[in-house]
Short mmCIF file of C-alpha atoms in Angstrom, two decimals:
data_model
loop_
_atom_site.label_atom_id
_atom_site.label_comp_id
_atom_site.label_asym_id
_atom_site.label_seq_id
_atom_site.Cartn_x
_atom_site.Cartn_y
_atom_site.Cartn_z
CA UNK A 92 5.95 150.63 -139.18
CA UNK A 93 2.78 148.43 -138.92
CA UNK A 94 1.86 149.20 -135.69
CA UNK A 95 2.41 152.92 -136.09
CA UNK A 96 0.20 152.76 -139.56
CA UNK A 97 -2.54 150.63 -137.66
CA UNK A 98 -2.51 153.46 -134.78
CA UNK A 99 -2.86 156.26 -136.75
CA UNK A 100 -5.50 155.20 -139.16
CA UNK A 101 -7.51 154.41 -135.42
CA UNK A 102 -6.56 157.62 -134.45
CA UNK A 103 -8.18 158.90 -137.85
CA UNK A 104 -11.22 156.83 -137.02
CA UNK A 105 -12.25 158.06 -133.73
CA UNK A 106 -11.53 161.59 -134.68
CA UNK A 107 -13.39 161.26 -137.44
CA UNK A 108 -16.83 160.01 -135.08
CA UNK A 109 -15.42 162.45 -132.38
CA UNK A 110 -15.83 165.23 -134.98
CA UNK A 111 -19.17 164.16 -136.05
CA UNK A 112 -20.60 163.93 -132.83
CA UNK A 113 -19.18 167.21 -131.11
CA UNK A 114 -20.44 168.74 -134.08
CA UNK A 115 -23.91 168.00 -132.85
CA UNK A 116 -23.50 169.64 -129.91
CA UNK A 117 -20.54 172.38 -130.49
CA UNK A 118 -21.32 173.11 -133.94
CA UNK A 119 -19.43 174.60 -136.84
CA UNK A 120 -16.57 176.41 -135.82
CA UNK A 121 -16.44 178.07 -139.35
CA UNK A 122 -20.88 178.75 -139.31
CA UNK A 123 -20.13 180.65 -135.76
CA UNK A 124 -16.87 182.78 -136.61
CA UNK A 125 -19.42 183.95 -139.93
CA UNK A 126 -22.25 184.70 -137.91
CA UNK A 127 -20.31 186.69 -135.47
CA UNK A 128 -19.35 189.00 -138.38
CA UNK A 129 -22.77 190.48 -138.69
CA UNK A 130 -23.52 193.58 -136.77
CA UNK A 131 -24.46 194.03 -133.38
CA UNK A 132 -27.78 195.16 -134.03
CA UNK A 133 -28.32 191.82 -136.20
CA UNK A 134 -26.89 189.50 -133.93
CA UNK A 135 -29.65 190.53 -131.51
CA UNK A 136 -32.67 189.98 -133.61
CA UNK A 137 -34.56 186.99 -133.08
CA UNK A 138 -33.53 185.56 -136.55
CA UNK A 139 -29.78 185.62 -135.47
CA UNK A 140 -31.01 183.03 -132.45
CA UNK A 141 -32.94 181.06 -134.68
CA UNK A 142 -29.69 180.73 -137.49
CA UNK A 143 -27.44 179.77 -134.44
CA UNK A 144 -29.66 177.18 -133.45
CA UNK A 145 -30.42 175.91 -136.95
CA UNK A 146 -26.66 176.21 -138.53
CA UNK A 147 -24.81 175.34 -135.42
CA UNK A 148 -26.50 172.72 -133.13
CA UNK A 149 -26.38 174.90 -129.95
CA UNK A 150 -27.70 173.39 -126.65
CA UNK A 151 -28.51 170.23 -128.44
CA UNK A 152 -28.60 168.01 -125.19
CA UNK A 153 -30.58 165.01 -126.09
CA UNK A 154 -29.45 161.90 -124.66
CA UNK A 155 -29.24 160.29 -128.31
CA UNK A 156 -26.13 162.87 -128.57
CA UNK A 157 -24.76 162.61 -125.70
CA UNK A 158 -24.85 158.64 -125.99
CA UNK A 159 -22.98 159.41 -129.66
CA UNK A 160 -20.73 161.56 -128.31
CA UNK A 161 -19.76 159.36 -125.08
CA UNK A 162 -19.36 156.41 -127.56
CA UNK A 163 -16.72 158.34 -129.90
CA UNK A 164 -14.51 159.38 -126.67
CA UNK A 165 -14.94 155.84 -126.04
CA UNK A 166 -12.33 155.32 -128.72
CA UNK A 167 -9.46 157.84 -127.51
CA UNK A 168 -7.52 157.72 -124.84
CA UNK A 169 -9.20 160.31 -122.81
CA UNK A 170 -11.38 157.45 -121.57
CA UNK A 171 -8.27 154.58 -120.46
CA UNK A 172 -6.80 157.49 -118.54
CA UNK A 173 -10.22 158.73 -116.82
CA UNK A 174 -10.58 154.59 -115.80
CA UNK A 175 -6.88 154.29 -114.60
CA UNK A 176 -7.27 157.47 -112.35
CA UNK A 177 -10.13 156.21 -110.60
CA UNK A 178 -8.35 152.98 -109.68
CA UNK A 179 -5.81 154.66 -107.82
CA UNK A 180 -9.41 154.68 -105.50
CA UNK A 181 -9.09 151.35 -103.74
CA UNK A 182 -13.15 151.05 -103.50
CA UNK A 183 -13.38 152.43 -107.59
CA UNK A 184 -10.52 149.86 -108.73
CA UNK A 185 -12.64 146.67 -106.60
CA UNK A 186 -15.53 148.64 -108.28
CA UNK A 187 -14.52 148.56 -112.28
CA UNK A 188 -12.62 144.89 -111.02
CA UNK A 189 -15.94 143.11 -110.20
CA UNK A 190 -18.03 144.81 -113.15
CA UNK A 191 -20.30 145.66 -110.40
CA UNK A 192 -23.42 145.94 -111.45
CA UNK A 193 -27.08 145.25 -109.25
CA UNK A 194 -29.82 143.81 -110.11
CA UNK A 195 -32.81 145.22 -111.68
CA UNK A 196 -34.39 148.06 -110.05
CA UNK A 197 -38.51 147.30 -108.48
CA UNK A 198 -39.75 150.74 -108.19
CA UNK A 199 -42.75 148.98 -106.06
CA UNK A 200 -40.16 148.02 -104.05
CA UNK A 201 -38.25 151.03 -103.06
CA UNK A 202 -41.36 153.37 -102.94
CA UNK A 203 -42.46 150.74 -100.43
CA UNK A 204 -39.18 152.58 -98.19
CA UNK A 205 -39.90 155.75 -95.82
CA UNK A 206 -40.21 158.51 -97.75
CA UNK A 207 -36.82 159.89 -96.51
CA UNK A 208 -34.77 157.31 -97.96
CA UNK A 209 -32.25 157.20 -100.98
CA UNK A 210 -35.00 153.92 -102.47
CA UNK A 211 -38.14 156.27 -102.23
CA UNK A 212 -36.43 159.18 -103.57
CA UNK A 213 -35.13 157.47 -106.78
CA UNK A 214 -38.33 155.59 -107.26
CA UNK A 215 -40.49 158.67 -107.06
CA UNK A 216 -38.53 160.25 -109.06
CA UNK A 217 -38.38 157.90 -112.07
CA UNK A 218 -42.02 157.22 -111.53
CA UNK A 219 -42.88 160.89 -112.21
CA UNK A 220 -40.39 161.40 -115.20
CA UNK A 221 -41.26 158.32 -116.69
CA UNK A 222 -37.44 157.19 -116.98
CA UNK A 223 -37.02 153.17 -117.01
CA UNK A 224 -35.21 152.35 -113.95
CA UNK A 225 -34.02 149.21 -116.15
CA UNK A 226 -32.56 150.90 -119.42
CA UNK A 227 -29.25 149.41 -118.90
CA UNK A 228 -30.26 145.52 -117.57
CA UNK A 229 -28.27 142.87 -120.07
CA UNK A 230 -25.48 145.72 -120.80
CA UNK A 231 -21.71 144.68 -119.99
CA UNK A 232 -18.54 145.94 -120.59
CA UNK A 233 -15.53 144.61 -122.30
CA UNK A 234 -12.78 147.58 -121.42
CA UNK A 235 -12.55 149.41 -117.72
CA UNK A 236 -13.43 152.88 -119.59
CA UNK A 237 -16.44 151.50 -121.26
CA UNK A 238 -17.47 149.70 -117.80
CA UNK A 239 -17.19 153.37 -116.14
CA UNK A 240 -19.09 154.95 -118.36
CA UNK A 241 -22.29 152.06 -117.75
CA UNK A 242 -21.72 152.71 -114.02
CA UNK A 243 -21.94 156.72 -114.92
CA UNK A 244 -25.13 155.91 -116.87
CA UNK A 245 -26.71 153.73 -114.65
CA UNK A 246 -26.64 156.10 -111.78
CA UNK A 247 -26.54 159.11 -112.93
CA UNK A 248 -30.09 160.42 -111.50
CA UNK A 249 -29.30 158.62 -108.49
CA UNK A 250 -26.44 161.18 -108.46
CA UNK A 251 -28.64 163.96 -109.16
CA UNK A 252 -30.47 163.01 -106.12
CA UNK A 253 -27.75 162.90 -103.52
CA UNK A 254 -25.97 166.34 -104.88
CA UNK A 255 -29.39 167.84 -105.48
CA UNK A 256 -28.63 169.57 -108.55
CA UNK A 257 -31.69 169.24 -110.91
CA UNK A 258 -31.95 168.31 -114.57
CA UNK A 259 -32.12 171.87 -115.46
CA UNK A 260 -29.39 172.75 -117.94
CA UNK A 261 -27.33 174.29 -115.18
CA UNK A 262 -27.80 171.25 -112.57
CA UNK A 263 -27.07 168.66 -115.41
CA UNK A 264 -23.66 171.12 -116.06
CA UNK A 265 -22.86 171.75 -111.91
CA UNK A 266 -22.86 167.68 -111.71
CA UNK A 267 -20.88 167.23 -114.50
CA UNK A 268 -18.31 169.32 -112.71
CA UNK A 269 -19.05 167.59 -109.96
CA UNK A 270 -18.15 164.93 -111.39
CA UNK A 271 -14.60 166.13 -113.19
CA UNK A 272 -13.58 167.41 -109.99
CA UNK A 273 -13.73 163.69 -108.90
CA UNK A 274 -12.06 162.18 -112.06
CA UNK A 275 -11.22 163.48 -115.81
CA UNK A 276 -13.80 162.50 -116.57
CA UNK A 277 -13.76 163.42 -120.58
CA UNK A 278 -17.89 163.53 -121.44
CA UNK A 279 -17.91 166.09 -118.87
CA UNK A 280 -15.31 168.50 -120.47
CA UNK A 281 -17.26 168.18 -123.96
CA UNK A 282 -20.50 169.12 -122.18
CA UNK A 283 -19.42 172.30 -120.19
CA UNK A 284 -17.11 173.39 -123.23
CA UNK A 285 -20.85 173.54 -124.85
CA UNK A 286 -22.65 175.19 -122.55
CA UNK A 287 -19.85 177.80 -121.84
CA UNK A 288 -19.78 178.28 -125.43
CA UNK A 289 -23.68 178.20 -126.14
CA UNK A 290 -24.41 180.47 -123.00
CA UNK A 291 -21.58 183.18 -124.55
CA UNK A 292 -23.43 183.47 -128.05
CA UNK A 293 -27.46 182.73 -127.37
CA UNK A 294 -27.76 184.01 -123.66
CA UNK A 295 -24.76 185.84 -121.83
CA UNK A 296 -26.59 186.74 -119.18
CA UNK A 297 -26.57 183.60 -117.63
CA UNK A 298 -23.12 183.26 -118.25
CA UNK A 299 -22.42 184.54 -114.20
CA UNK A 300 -25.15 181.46 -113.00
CA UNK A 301 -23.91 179.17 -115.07
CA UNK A 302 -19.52 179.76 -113.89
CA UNK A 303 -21.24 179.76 -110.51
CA UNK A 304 -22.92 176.35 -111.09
CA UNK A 305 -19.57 175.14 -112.55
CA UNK A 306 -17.74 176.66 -109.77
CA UNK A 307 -20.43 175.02 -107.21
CA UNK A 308 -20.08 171.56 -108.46
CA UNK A 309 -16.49 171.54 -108.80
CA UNK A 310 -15.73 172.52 -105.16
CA UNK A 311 -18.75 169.98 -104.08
CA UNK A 312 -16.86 167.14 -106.01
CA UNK A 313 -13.34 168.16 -104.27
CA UNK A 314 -14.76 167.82 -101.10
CA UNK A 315 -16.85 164.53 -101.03
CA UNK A 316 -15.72 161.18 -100.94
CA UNK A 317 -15.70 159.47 -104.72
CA UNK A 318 -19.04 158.47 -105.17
CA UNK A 319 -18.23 156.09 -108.33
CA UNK A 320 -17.04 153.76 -105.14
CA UNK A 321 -20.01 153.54 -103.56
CA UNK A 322 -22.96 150.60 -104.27
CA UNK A 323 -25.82 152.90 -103.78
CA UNK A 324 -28.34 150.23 -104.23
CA UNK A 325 -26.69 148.05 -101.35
CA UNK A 326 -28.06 151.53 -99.11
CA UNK A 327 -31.84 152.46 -100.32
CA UNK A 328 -33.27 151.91 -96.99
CA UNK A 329 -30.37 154.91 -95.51
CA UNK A 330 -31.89 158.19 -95.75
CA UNK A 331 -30.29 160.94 -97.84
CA UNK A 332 -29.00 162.94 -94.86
CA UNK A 333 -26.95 159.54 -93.83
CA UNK A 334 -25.68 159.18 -97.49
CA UNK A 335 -24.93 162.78 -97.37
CA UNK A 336 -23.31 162.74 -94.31
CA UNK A 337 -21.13 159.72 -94.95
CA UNK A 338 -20.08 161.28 -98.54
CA UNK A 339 -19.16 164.67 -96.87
CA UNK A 340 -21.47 165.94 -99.62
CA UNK A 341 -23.30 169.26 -98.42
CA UNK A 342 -26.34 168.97 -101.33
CA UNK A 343 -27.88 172.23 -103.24
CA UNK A 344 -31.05 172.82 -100.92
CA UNK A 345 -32.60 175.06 -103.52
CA UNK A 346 -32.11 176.31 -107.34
CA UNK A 347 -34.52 179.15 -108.43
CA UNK A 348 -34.82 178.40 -112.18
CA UNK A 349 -34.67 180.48 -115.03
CA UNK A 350 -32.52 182.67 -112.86
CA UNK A 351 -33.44 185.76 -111.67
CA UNK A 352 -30.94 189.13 -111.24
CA UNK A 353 -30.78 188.34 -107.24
CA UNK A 354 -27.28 187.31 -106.81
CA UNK A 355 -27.78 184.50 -104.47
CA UNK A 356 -29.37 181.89 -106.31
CA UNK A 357 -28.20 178.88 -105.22
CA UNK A 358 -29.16 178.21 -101.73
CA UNK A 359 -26.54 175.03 -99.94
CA UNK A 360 -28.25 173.22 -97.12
CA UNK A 361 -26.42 174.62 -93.73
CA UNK A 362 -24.59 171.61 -91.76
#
């Protein structure tokens, strides 16, 4: 009877941060069912936009969120069963076993690498965003979930880099179905529930790009080796094609962004 009490009032807990922090992101269910009672005609003026933005969070994608958001599904067991999945992967269970992580990043360093290389491309990429390569140096992890999720931090524009989606809202939503094709991974579902769900109220007619990006990254993910296994870091002097190659990953070559009405706008690099 203990036990069972103690359970649910933790399951009460985490729902009750879970709730708060999808409803930064997904928004009122109740504020979106009233707003879809107004006419047509209404719910394409301008002011509509504005009142979905304003009453119901829409596309809110800052990483403060996200972080608030990863750290409530930290709590259920979406998380445990995303960890034990990936350690049926002998390289992700040695992986989340050691606590693997490197040591800090020199971005003098790796631009110092040919230009072609995983190092350069990382470094000249965080040089020109302005990201700190070092944002997670001191962090640890006490639980296998919470380690995945550092690891899934850490790298994540270092798996921007090898896919080649962008940090456009649709590449940041084709790698996180890159990445759910590779594990259930349960941040991911939360973020393309939202942008499915954003997309069909503010702008359907991206709703066709952004199933194809979803539909791009999944199939990308099903294909290429699990890259959670893999100690990038150990490789920055390999160039991308050799990463690529030993992944089975066949990268995005080209996004045209905001999309256009061409059908083909996402270009894959040929093998």
């Amino acid at each position: 009877m203990g036990n069972s009490f103690a359970g649910s009032a933790r399951s009460i807990v985490w729902f009750q941060r879970l709730s708060a922090a999808a409803d930064q992101v997904l928004g009122s269910e109740i504020a979106t069912t009233a707003l879809q009672l107004l006419s047509p005609r209404q719910r394409r003026s301008p002011q509509y936009h504005q009142l979905v933005q304003d009453s119901v969070g829409f596309g809110e994608t800052s990483l403060e969120t996200v972080g608030e958001m990863a750290d409530a599904l930290m709590e259920t067991p979406s998380y445990d069963l995303a960890a034990e999945d990936l350690k049926c992967h002998p390289g992700c269970a040695a992986l989340i076993h050691d606590r693997y992580i490197p040591s800090a990043y020199d971005l003098d360093q790796l631009l110092a690498y040919p230009q072609n290389t995983l190092g350069y491309s990382y470094a000249s990429t965080l040089e020109t965003t302005g990201l700190d390569p070092n944002l997670h140096a001191g962090m640890g992890a006490e639980s296998d979930a919470q380690y995945v999720e550092l690891r899934l931090s850490q790298t994540h524009d270092i798996w921007h880099i090898v896919t080649g989606f962008d940090t456009s809202v649709m590449g940041e939503i084709g790698l996180q179905a890159f990445h759910l094709s590779q594990f259930p991974y349960p941040l991911a579902t939360m973020l393309i529930a939202n942008s499915l769900i954003s997309t069909t109220l503010l702008t359907p007619q991206e709703l066709p790009q952004l199933l194809e990006a979803i539909a791009l990254g999944w199939q990308m993910g099903k294909t290429a080796k699990p890259l959670l296994s893999q100690k990038r870091e150990e490789g920055w002097d390999q160039t991308l094609v050799q990463w690529q190659t030993a992944l089975h990953l066949q990268p995005i070559q080209q996004w045209e962004y905001p999309f256009s009405d061409q059908d083909n706008v996402i270009v894959c690099a040929k093998t």
